[in-house]
Amino acid sequence: MESKFNELCHLARQTACLKSTLALLEWDQQTKLPAAGGAYRAEQITFLAGEIHRRETDPRRGELIHDLTNSDLMADPHNDKAATIRELGWKYSKKVKLPQSLVESIARAGSIGQQIWVEARRENDFQKFAPHLKEIFRLKREEADAIGFEDQLYDALLDEFEPGATTTEVALVLKDLKNDLVPLIQEIEASGNRPDASFLGRNYPVDQQENFCRLASAKIGFDYDRGRLDVTHHPFCSEMGPDDVRIATRYDESWFGTAFFGTLHEAGHGIYEQGLRRDQYGLPPGQYCSLGIHESQSRLWENRVGRSAGFWRYFFERAQSHFGHALSDVNEQKFHAAVNRVEPSLIRVEADEATYDLHIIIRFELEQEIINGNLDTNDLPEAWNSKYQTYLGIQPDSDANGVLQDVHWSAGLVGYFPTYTLGNLYASQFFDQANSDIGDLEQLFSSGEFTP
């Protein structure tokens, strides 16, 4: 059985090599690709996605998984070999249900969709993106039907990001959270406590922002010998190998938080990827276990660490040295209060901790309505604006700041959004446990100690 296990691992590592190549093409598309190169890039991505699927559904792989599943290697379900067999088996059982033509269609639609989304958002033109969005959701419904589900169609898509989770379970979690958050936000609103955050909207030159973002992300643990920071239309993190993890952010010279907290968020993803086991790269023990856990790391560094008083006790003077012109009349306490101000806002990635999950609940509900056929994608802007009014009491001033603000749907990532809220919940639990196990984290942060 050892020889069969080694063969299965060899096949999985070969596939991982192709996946990392595909990730490099996708990273390039979002950061460096010339506009005219988009059409052929979609063909490259489609071809590689099809080749990866062919390898992942190779009957030989299925034979090996079948034999190994019934072998002594599964005696201890928690060791590396058993985990590898079990997880590769779970993925195989899903992949074989998907026709290669569907996989290739989804890959092509996602590549083209992201390119059109960039244009539509820049031009504030939802109608330009609408036909592509309709096609993407049609293909995702077809994917969900092919995979199958026990309760709701959305379950099949959610399972790709948070294995084992169901729509019903997640909806209950979000409902309980919403029931607590809405009155809390109302109480904050009624308190009249409004920290001054106007200075966050002063001029912050991009080059100074980039330097400060690099300084902070390196200090918390992102290894720039094994990664890099670039500019994109929507922040993301991508992994192309055990020593090649890339993060990307976007800059706004008139708002401090856009790039800085976006970079901390993506650095959190990157630190997680850089912390995975090199010797297991390409195999399940060397991969993240769910997007919720992945998001727990990005949200932990962005918020539980990055908005803490201890963090700014260490970083505020360094921020002043970078942005003295903007922060000359601001002290540490005033700055800390500003970056923690609670106020309903339009942009999810810039939302405060209290209102953030309401943004996720809106997307979670809309995704289900579209997948279930209860909402036409052409009516999405109106539905989006209505929910923002209901949940946050505000109306988007444009589709660019409304329904077009996120890249996820254009890339076919339907079922991803709930993992942000799950990540917030996981992050808080991890942080509290770390505080218990390690000691006073705020004190460590204030002295620039983030590694423990």
CSV table of C-alpha atoms in Angstrom, one decimal:
chain,number,residue,atom,x,y,z
A,1,MET,CA,0.0,0.0,0.0
A,2,GLU,CA,2.9,2.3,0.5
A,3,SER,CA,3.7,2.3,-3.2
A,4,LYS,CA,0.1,3.2,-4.0
A,5,PHE,CA,0.1,6.0,-1.5
A,6,ASN,CA,3.4,7.4,-2.9
A,7,GLU,CA,1.8,7.2,-6.4
A,8,LEU,CA,-1.2,9.1,-5.3
A,9,CYS,CA,1.0,11.8,-3.7
A,10,HIS,CA,3.0,12.1,-6.8
A,11,LEU,CA,-0.1,12.7,-8.9
A,12,ALA,CA,-1.4,15.3,-6.4
A,13,ARG,CA,1.9,17.1,-6.4
A,14,GLN,CA,1.9,17.3,-10.2
A,15,THR,CA,-1.6,18.7,-10.1
A,16,ALA,CA,-0.5,21.3,-7.5
A,17,CYS,CA,2.3,22.4,-9.8
A,18,LEU,CA,-0.3,23.1,-12.5
A,19,LYS,CA,-2.5,24.9,-10.0
A,20,SER,CA,0.3,27.2,-8.9
A,21,THR,CA,1.0,28.0,-12.5
A,22,LEU,CA,-2.7,28.9,-13.0
A,23,ALA,CA,-2.5,31.0,-9.8
A,24,LEU,CA,0.4,32.9,-11.3
A,25,LEU,CA,-1.6,33.7,-14.5
A,26,GLU,CA,-4.5,34.8,-12.4
A,27,TRP,CA,-2.3,37.0,-10.2
A,28,ASP,CA,-0.8,38.6,-13.3
A,29,GLN,CA,-4.2,39.2,-14.8
A,30,GLN,CA,-5.2,41.2,-11.7
A,31,THR,CA,-1.9,43.2,-11.4
A,32,LYS,CA,0.2,43.4,-14.5
A,33,LEU,CA,-1.6,42.2,-17.6
A,34,PRO,CA,-2.0,44.7,-20.5
A,35,ALA,CA,-5.6,45.4,-21.4
A,36,ALA,CA,-5.3,43.9,-24.8
A,37,GLY,CA,-4.0,40.6,-23.4
A,38,GLY,CA,-7.2,39.7,-21.6
A,39,ALA,CA,-8.9,37.6,-24.3
A,40,TYR,CA,-5.9,35.3,-24.7
A,41,ARG,CA,-5.4,35.1,-20.9
A,42,ALA,CA,-8.9,33.8,-20.6
A,43,GLU,CA,-8.0,31.0,-23.1
A,44,GLN,CA,-4.8,30.2,-21.1
A,45,ILE,CA,-6.8,30.0,-17.9
A,46,THR,CA,-9.5,27.9,-19.5
A,47,PHE,CA,-7.0,25.4,-20.8
A,48,LEU,CA,-5.1,25.0,-17.6
A,49,ALA,CA,-8.4,24.7,-15.6
A,50,GLY,CA,-9.4,21.9,-18.0
A,51,GLU,CA,-6.1,20.1,-17.7
A,52,ILE,CA,-6.2,20.3,-13.9
A,53,HIS,CA,-9.7,18.9,-13.9
A,54,ARG,CA,-8.6,16.0,-16.2
A,55,ARG,CA,-5.8,15.1,-13.8
A,56,GLU,CA,-8.1,15.4,-10.7
A,57,THR,CA,-10.6,13.1,-12.2
A,58,ASP,CA,-8.2,10.6,-13.7
A,59,PRO,CA,-9.6,7.0,-13.1
A,60,ARG,CA,-6.2,5.9,-11.9
A,61,ARG,CA,-6.5,8.5,-9.0
A,62,GLY,CA,-9.9,7.1,-8.2
A,63,GLU,CA,-8.5,3.5,-8.1
A,64,LEU,CA,-5.7,4.5,-5.8
A,65,ILE,CA,-8.1,6.4,-3.5
A,66,HIS,CA,-10.5,3.4,-3.4
A,67,ASP,CA,-7.7,0.9,-2.5
A,68,LEU,CA,-6.1,3.2,0.1
A,69,THR,CA,-9.4,4.1,1.8
A,70,ASN,CA,-9.8,0.4,2.7
A,71,SER,CA,-6.2,0.0,3.8
A,72,ASP,CA,-4.4,-0.1,7.1
A,73,LEU,CA,-3.1,3.4,6.4
A,74,MET,CA,-6.5,4.7,7.6
A,75,ALA,CA,-6.2,3.1,11.0
A,76,ASP,CA,-5.3,6.5,12.6
A,77,PRO,CA,-7.6,9.0,11.0
A,78,HIS,CA,-5.6,12.0,12.3
A,79,ASN,CA,-2.2,11.2,10.9
A,80,ASP,CA,-0.8,12.7,7.6
A,81,LYS,CA,-1.4,9.7,5.4
A,82,ALA,CA,-5.0,9.2,6.5
A,83,ALA,CA,-5.7,12.9,6.1
A,84,THR,CA,-4.2,12.9,2.6
A,85,ILE,CA,-6.3,9.9,1.5
A,86,ARG,CA,-9.5,11.2,3.1
A,87,GLU,CA,-9.3,14.7,1.7
A,88,LEU,CA,-8.2,13.7,-1.8
A,89,GLY,CA,-11.0,11.3,-1.8
A,90,TRP,CA,-13.5,14.0,-0.8
A,91,LYS,CA,-12.3,16.2,-3.6
A,92,TYR,CA,-12.3,13.4,-6.1
A,93,SER,CA,-15.9,12.5,-5.3
A,94,LYS,CA,-17.0,16.0,-6.1
A,95,LYS,CA,-14.8,16.6,-9.2
A,96,VAL,CA,-15.9,13.5,-11.0
A,97,LYS,CA,-19.4,14.8,-11.0
A,98,LEU,CA,-18.5,17.9,-13.0
A,99,PRO,CA,-18.2,17.6,-16.8
A,100,GLN,CA,-14.9,19.0,-18.1
A,101,SER,CA,-16.8,21.3,-20.5
A,102,LEU,CA,-18.6,22.9,-17.4
A,103,VAL,CA,-15.3,23.4,-15.6
A,104,GLU,CA,-13.8,25.1,-18.6
A,105,SER,CA,-16.9,27.3,-19.1
A,106,ILE,CA,-16.7,28.4,-15.5
A,107,ALA,CA,-13.0,29.2,-15.8
A,108,ARG,CA,-13.5,31.2,-19.0
A,109,ALA,CA,-16.5,33.1,-17.6
A,110,GLY,CA,-14.6,33.9,-14.4
A,111,SER,CA,-11.6,35.3,-16.3
A,112,ILE,CA,-13.6,37.4,-18.7
A,113,GLY,CA,-16.0,38.4,-15.9
A,114,GLN,CA,-13.2,39.9,-13.8
A,115,GLN,CA,-11.9,41.8,-16.8
A,116,ILE,CA,-15.4,43.2,-17.5
A,117,TRP,CA,-16.0,43.9,-13.8
A,118,VAL,CA,-13.0,46.1,-13.7
A,119,GLU,CA,-14.3,48.2,-16.6
A,120,ALA,CA,-17.9,48.3,-15.3
A,121,ARG,CA,-16.8,49.4,-11.8
A,122,ARG,CA,-14.5,52.1,-13.2
A,123,GLU,CA,-17.3,53.4,-15.4
A,124,ASN,CA,-20.1,52.8,-12.9
A,125,ASP,CA,-22.0,50.8,-15.5
A,126,PHE,CA,-23.8,47.8,-14.1
A,127,GLN,CA,-25.4,47.0,-17.4
A,128,LYS,CA,-22.0,46.4,-18.9
A,129,PHE,CA,-21.4,43.7,-16.4
A,130,ALA,CA,-25.0,42.3,-16.1
A,131,PRO,CA,-24.9,39.7,-19.0
A,132,HIS,CA,-21.6,38.3,-17.7
A,133,LEU,CA,-23.0,38.1,-14.1
A,134,LYS,CA,-26.1,36.3,-15.3
A,135,GLU,CA,-24.0,33.7,-17.1
A,136,ILE,CA,-21.7,33.2,-14.1
A,137,PHE,CA,-24.7,32.5,-11.8
A,138,ARG,CA,-26.2,30.2,-14.5
A,139,LEU,CA,-23.0,28.2,-14.6
A,140,LYS,CA,-22.8,28.1,-10.8
A,141,ARG,CA,-26.3,26.7,-10.5
A,142,GLU,CA,-25.4,24.0,-13.1
A,143,GLU,CA,-22.3,23.2,-10.9
A,144,ALA,CA,-24.4,22.9,-7.8
A,145,ASP,CA,-26.9,20.7,-9.5
A,146,ALA,CA,-24.1,18.4,-10.8
A,147,ILE,CA,-22.4,18.1,-7.4
A,148,GLY,CA,-25.7,17.5,-5.6
A,149,PHE,CA,-27.0,18.6,-2.2
A,150,GLU,CA,-29.1,17.3,0.7
A,151,ASP,CA,-31.1,20.4,1.6
A,152,GLN,CA,-30.5,23.5,-0.4
A,153,LEU,CA,-28.8,24.2,-3.8
A,154,TYR,CA,-26.5,26.7,-2.2
A,155,ASP,CA,-25.1,24.0,0.1
A,156,ALA,CA,-23.1,22.5,-2.8
A,157,LEU,CA,-21.3,25.9,-3.4
A,158,LEU,CA,-20.8,26.7,0.3
A,159,ASP,CA,-19.2,23.3,0.8
A,160,GLU,CA,-16.4,24.2,-1.6
A,161,PHE,CA,-15.2,27.0,0.8
A,162,GLU,CA,-16.3,25.8,4.2
A,163,PRO,CA,-16.4,21.9,4.0
A,164,GLY,CA,-19.2,20.4,5.8
A,165,ALA,CA,-21.1,23.6,6.5
A,166,THR,CA,-24.7,23.9,5.4
A,167,THR,CA,-26.7,26.9,4.4
A,168,THR,CA,-29.1,26.3,7.3
A,169,GLU,CA,-26.3,26.1,9.9
A,170,VAL,CA,-24.6,29.3,8.6
A,171,ALA,CA,-28.0,31.1,8.4
A,172,LEU,CA,-28.6,30.4,12.1
A,173,VAL,CA,-25.2,31.7,13.1
A,174,LEU,CA,-25.7,34.9,11.1
A,175,LYS,CA,-29.2,35.4,12.4
A,176,ASP,CA,-28.0,35.1,16.0
A,177,LEU,CA,-25.2,37.5,15.2
A,178,LYS,CA,-27.5,40.0,13.5
A,179,ASN,CA,-29.9,39.9,16.5
A,180,ASP,CA,-27.0,41.0,18.7
A,181,LEU,CA,-25.4,43.5,16.3
A,182,VAL,CA,-28.4,45.5,15.2
A,183,PRO,CA,-29.3,46.7,18.7
A,184,LEU,CA,-25.6,47.2,19.6
A,185,ILE,CA,-25.1,49.5,16.6
A,186,GLN,CA,-28.3,51.3,17.4
A,187,GLU,CA,-27.0,51.8,21.0
A,188,ILE,CA,-23.7,53.2,19.7
A,189,GLU,CA,-25.6,55.5,17.3
A,190,ALA,CA,-27.8,56.8,20.2
A,191,SER,CA,-24.9,57.3,22.5
A,192,GLY,CA,-23.7,60.4,20.6
A,193,ASN,CA,-20.1,59.2,21.0
A,194,ARG,CA,-18.5,60.2,17.7
A,195,PRO,CA,-14.7,60.0,17.7
A,196,ASP,CA,-13.3,62.5,15.2
A,197,ALA,CA,-12.0,60.6,12.2
A,198,SER,CA,-11.7,63.5,9.8
A,199,PHE,CA,-7.9,63.5,9.8
A,200,LEU,CA,-8.0,60.0,8.2
A,201,GLY,CA,-9.3,61.7,5.1
A,202,ARG,CA,-6.3,64.0,4.7
A,203,ASN,CA,-3.6,63.6,2.1
A,204,TYR,CA,-1.6,60.4,2.4
A,205,PRO,CA,0.8,60.1,-0.5
A,206,VAL,CA,0.9,56.6,-2.1
A,207,ASP,CA,4.6,56.1,-1.8
A,208,GLN,CA,4.5,56.9,1.9
A,209,GLN,CA,1.5,54.6,2.3
A,210,GLU,CA,3.3,51.8,0.5
A,211,ASN,CA,6.4,52.2,2.8
A,212,PHE,CA,4.3,52.1,5.9
A,213,CYS,CA,2.2,49.1,4.7
A,214,ARG,CA,5.4,47.2,4.1
A,215,LEU,CA,6.8,48.1,7.4
A,216,ALA,CA,3.8,47.0,9.4
A,217,SER,CA,3.1,43.8,7.4
A,218,ALA,CA,6.7,42.7,7.8
A,219,LYS,CA,6.7,43.5,11.5
A,220,ILE,CA,3.6,41.3,12.1
A,221,GLY,CA,5.3,38.4,10.3
A,222,PHE,CA,4.8,38.6,6.5
A,223,ASP,CA,8.1,37.4,5.0
A,224,TYR,CA,9.1,39.5,2.0
A,225,ASP,CA,11.8,37.1,1.0
A,226,ARG,CA,9.0,34.7,0.3
A,227,GLY,CA,6.4,37.2,-0.8
A,228,ARG,CA,5.7,40.6,-2.4
A,229,LEU,CA,3.2,43.4,-2.3
A,230,ASP,CA,1.6,44.8,-5.4
A,231,VAL,CA,-1.3,47.1,-6.6
A,232,THR,CA,-4.6,45.8,-7.8
A,233,HIS,CA,-8.3,46.8,-8.2
A,234,HIS,CA,-9.5,44.7,-5.3
A,235,PRO,CA,-7.2,43.4,-2.5
A,236,PHE,CA,-6.3,39.7,-2.6
A,237,CYS,CA,-3.7,37.2,-1.6
A,238,SER,CA,-2.4,34.5,-3.9
A,239,GLU,CA,-0.1,31.5,-3.4
A,240,MET,CA,2.1,30.2,-6.2
A,241,GLY,CA,4.3,27.8,-4.2
A,242,PRO,CA,5.6,27.2,-0.6
A,243,ASP,CA,7.9,30.2,-1.0
A,244,ASP,CA,5.9,32.5,-3.3
A,245,VAL,CA,3.0,34.2,-1.6
A,246,ARG,CA,1.8,37.5,-3.0
A,247,ILE,CA,-0.5,40.1,-1.6
A,248,ALA,CA,-2.0,43.0,-3.4
A,249,THR,CA,-3.8,46.2,-2.1
A,250,ARG,CA,-5.2,49.4,-3.5
A,251,TYR,CA,-4.4,53.0,-2.5
A,252,ASP,CA,-6.5,56.0,-1.8
A,253,GLU,CA,-4.5,59.2,-1.2
A,254,SER,CA,-7.5,60.7,0.6
A,255,TRP,CA,-8.3,57.9,3.1
A,256,PHE,CA,-5.7,56.2,5.3
A,257,GLY,CA,-7.6,53.0,6.0
A,258,THR,CA,-8.1,51.7,2.5
A,259,ALA,CA,-4.6,50.5,1.9
A,260,PHE,CA,-3.3,50.0,5.4
A,261,PHE,CA,-6.0,47.8,6.8
A,262,GLY,CA,-6.4,46.1,3.4
A,263,THR,CA,-2.7,45.2,3.5
A,264,LEU,CA,-2.9,43.9,7.1
A,265,HIS,CA,-5.9,41.8,6.0
A,266,GLU,CA,-4.0,40.3,3.0
A,267,ALA,CA,-0.8,39.9,5.1
A,268,GLY,CA,-2.8,37.8,7.5
A,269,HIS,CA,-3.7,35.5,4.6
A,270,GLY,CA,-0.1,35.5,3.5
A,271,ILE,CA,1.3,34.7,7.0
A,272,TYR,CA,-1.1,31.7,7.1
A,273,GLU,CA,0.1,30.5,3.7
A,274,GLN,CA,3.8,31.0,4.6
A,275,GLY,CA,3.2,29.1,7.8
A,276,LEU,CA,1.9,25.9,6.1
A,277,ARG,CA,4.1,22.9,6.0
A,278,ARG,CA,6.6,23.0,3.1
A,279,ASP,CA,7.2,19.3,3.1
A,280,GLN,CA,3.5,18.7,2.5
A,281,TYR,CA,3.0,21.2,-0.3
A,282,GLY,CA,0.5,19.9,-2.8
A,283,LEU,CA,-1.0,17.5,-0.3
A,284,PRO,CA,-3.9,18.2,2.2
A,285,PRO,CA,-1.7,18.5,5.3
A,286,GLY,CA,0.1,21.4,3.5
A,287,GLN,CA,-3.0,23.3,2.5
A,288,TYR,CA,-5.5,25.5,4.4
A,289,CYS,CA,-8.4,23.6,5.9
A,290,SER,CA,-11.2,26.0,5.0
A,291,LEU,CA,-11.8,29.6,3.8
A,292,GLY,CA,-13.3,30.4,7.2
A,293,ILE,CA,-10.1,29.5,8.9
A,294,HIS,CA,-8.1,31.4,6.2
A,295,GLU,CA,-10.3,34.5,6.8
A,296,SER,CA,-9.9,34.1,10.6
A,297,GLN,CA,-6.2,34.9,10.1
A,298,SER,CA,-6.8,37.9,7.8
A,299,ARG,CA,-9.5,39.3,10.1
A,300,LEU,CA,-7.5,38.6,13.2
A,301,TRP,CA,-4.5,40.7,12.0
A,302,GLU,CA,-6.6,43.4,10.4
A,303,ASN,CA,-8.9,44.0,13.4
A,304,ARG,CA,-8.1,42.1,16.7
A,305,VAL,CA,-4.4,43.1,16.3
A,306,GLY,CA,-4.4,46.1,13.8
A,307,ARG,CA,-7.1,48.1,15.6
A,308,SER,CA,-5.9,47.3,19.1
A,309,ALA,CA,-4.5,50.0,21.5
A,310,GLY,CA,-1.3,48.0,21.9
A,311,PHE,CA,-0.7,47.9,18.2
A,312,TRP,CA,-1.0,51.7,17.9
A,313,ARG,CA,1.1,52.3,21.0
A,314,TYR,CA,3.9,50.8,19.0
A,315,PHE,CA,3.0,52.1,15.5
A,316,PHE,CA,1.6,55.5,16.0
A,317,GLU,CA,4.9,57.4,16.2
A,318,ARG,CA,6.0,55.5,13.2
A,319,ALA,CA,2.8,56.6,11.4
A,320,GLN,CA,3.6,60.2,12.3
A,321,SER,CA,7.1,59.9,10.9
A,322,HIS,CA,5.6,58.7,7.6
A,323,PHE,CA,2.6,61.1,7.5
A,324,GLY,CA,3.7,64.0,9.8
A,325,HIS,CA,1.8,66.5,7.6
A,326,ALA,CA,-1.5,64.6,8.1
A,327,LEU,CA,-1.0,63.6,11.8
A,328,SER,CA,0.9,66.5,13.3
A,329,ASP,CA,-2.1,67.6,15.4
A,330,VAL,CA,-3.3,64.1,16.3
A,331,ASN,CA,-2.3,62.0,19.3
A,332,GLU,CA,-2.2,58.2,19.8
A,333,GLN,CA,-5.5,58.0,21.7
A,334,LYS,CA,-7.4,60.2,19.2
A,335,PHE,CA,-6.0,58.0,16.3
A,336,HIS,CA,-6.9,54.8,18.0
A,337,ALA,CA,-10.5,56.0,18.6
A,338,ALA,CA,-10.8,57.1,15.0
A,339,VAL,CA,-9.8,53.7,13.5
A,340,ASN,CA,-12.3,52.1,15.7
A,341,ARG,CA,-15.2,54.5,15.0
A,342,VAL,CA,-18.5,52.7,14.4
A,343,GLU,CA,-20.5,54.1,11.6
A,344,PRO,CA,-22.6,52.4,8.8
A,345,SER,CA,-20.8,52.7,5.5
A,346,LEU,CA,-21.1,51.5,1.9
A,347,ILE,CA,-17.8,49.7,1.3
A,348,ARG,CA,-17.5,46.2,3.0
A,349,VAL,CA,-13.7,46.1,3.0
A,350,GLU,CA,-13.5,49.4,4.8
A,351,ALA,CA,-16.3,48.7,7.3
A,352,ASP,CA,-15.8,48.9,11.1
A,353,GLU,CA,-16.0,45.7,13.1
A,354,ALA,CA,-19.5,46.3,14.4
A,355,THR,CA,-21.2,46.8,11.0
A,356,TYR,CA,-19.0,44.6,8.9
A,357,ASP,CA,-21.0,41.4,9.3
A,358,LEU,CA,-24.2,43.1,8.1
A,359,HIS,CA,-22.4,43.6,4.8
A,360,ILE,CA,-21.8,39.8,4.7
A,361,ILE,CA,-25.4,39.0,5.6
A,362,ILE,CA,-26.6,41.1,2.7
A,363,ARG,CA,-24.4,39.2,0.3
A,364,PHE,CA,-25.3,35.8,1.8
A,365,GLU,CA,-29.0,36.5,1.4
A,366,LEU,CA,-28.7,37.8,-2.2
A,367,GLU,CA,-26.6,34.9,-3.3
A,368,GLN,CA,-29.2,32.4,-2.1
A,369,GLU,CA,-32.0,34.3,-3.8
A,370,ILE,CA,-30.2,34.3,-7.1
A,371,ILE,CA,-29.1,30.7,-6.9
A,372,ASN,CA,-32.6,29.6,-6.0
A,373,GLY,CA,-34.1,31.6,-8.9
A,374,ASN,CA,-36.0,34.1,-6.7
A,375,LEU,CA,-34.0,37.1,-7.9
A,376,ASP,CA,-32.9,37.9,-11.4
A,377,THR,CA,-29.4,39.3,-11.7
A,378,ASN,CA,-30.8,42.3,-13.6
A,379,ASP,CA,-32.7,43.3,-10.5
A,380,LEU,CA,-29.6,43.0,-8.3
A,381,PRO,CA,-28.8,46.7,-7.9
A,382,GLU,CA,-32.3,47.5,-6.6
A,383,ALA,CA,-32.3,44.5,-4.3
A,384,TRP,CA,-28.8,45.4,-3.0
A,385,ASN,CA,-29.8,49.1,-2.3
A,386,SER,CA,-32.9,48.0,-0.5
A,387,LYS,CA,-31.1,45.7,1.8
A,388,TYR,CA,-28.5,48.4,2.6
A,389,GLN,CA,-31.3,50.7,3.5
A,390,THR,CA,-32.9,48.0,5.7
A,391,TYR,CA,-29.8,46.7,7.5
A,392,LEU,CA,-27.5,49.7,7.6
A,393,GLY,CA,-29.8,52.7,7.0
A,394,ILE,CA,-27.9,54.0,4.1
A,395,GLN,CA,-28.2,54.0,0.3
A,396,PRO,CA,-25.3,53.5,-2.1
A,397,ASP,CA,-24.6,56.6,-4.1
A,398,SER,CA,-23.6,54.6,-7.2
A,399,ASP,CA,-23.3,51.0,-8.4
A,400,ALA,CA,-19.6,51.3,-8.2
A,401,ASN,CA,-19.9,51.8,-4.4
A,402,GLY,CA,-22.8,49.3,-4.3
A,403,VAL,CA,-23.4,46.1,-6.2
A,404,LEU,CA,-20.1,46.4,-8.2
A,405,GLN,CA,-17.8,46.9,-5.2
A,406,ASP,CA,-16.7,43.3,-4.8
A,407,VAL,CA,-14.7,41.1,-7.2
A,408,HIS,CA,-16.0,37.8,-5.9
A,409,TRP,CA,-19.1,37.2,-8.2
A,410,SER,CA,-17.2,38.2,-11.3
A,411,ALA,CA,-14.7,35.4,-10.5
A,412,GLY,CA,-17.4,32.8,-9.8
A,413,LEU,CA,-16.7,32.7,-6.1
A,414,VAL,CA,-20.3,32.1,-5.1
A,415,GLY,CA,-20.5,30.8,-1.5
A,416,TYR,CA,-17.4,32.6,-0.4
A,417,PHE,CA,-18.9,35.6,1.5
A,418,PRO,CA,-20.2,33.7,4.6
A,419,THR,CA,-16.6,32.6,5.4
A,420,TYR,CA,-15.7,36.2,6.3
A,421,THR,CA,-18.2,36.2,9.2
A,422,LEU,CA,-17.2,32.7,10.2
A,423,GLY,CA,-13.6,34.0,10.1
A,424,ASN,CA,-14.5,36.9,12.4
A,425,LEU,CA,-16.0,34.4,14.9
A,426,TYR,CA,-13.1,32.0,14.7
A,427,ALA,CA,-10.6,34.9,15.0
A,428,SER,CA,-12.2,36.2,18.2
A,429,GLN,CA,-12.0,32.7,19.8
A,430,PHE,CA,-8.4,32.2,18.7
A,431,PHE,CA,-7.4,35.6,20.0
A,432,ASP,CA,-9.0,35.0,23.4
A,433,GLN,CA,-7.3,31.6,23.7
A,434,ALA,CA,-4.0,33.1,22.7
A,435,ASN,CA,-4.5,35.8,25.3
A,436,SER,CA,-5.1,33.1,27.9
A,437,ASP,CA,-2.2,30.9,26.8
A,438,ILE,CA,0.5,33.6,26.1
A,439,GLY,CA,-0.5,36.4,28.4
A,440,ASP,CA,-1.1,40.1,27.9
A,441,LEU,CA,-1.1,40.4,24.1
A,442,GLU,CA,-1.7,44.1,24.2
A,443,GLN,CA,1.5,44.5,26.2
A,444,LEU,CA,3.4,42.4,23.6
A,445,PHE,CA,2.0,44.5,20.8
A,446,SER,CA,3.0,47.7,22.4
A,447,SER,CA,6.6,46.6,22.5
A,448,GLY,CA,6.5,45.4,18.9
A,449,GLU,CA,6.3,41.7,19.7
A,450,PHE,CA,3.9,40.0,17.3
A,451,THR,CA,5.6,36.7,16.7
A,452,PRO,CA,4.4,34.8,19.8
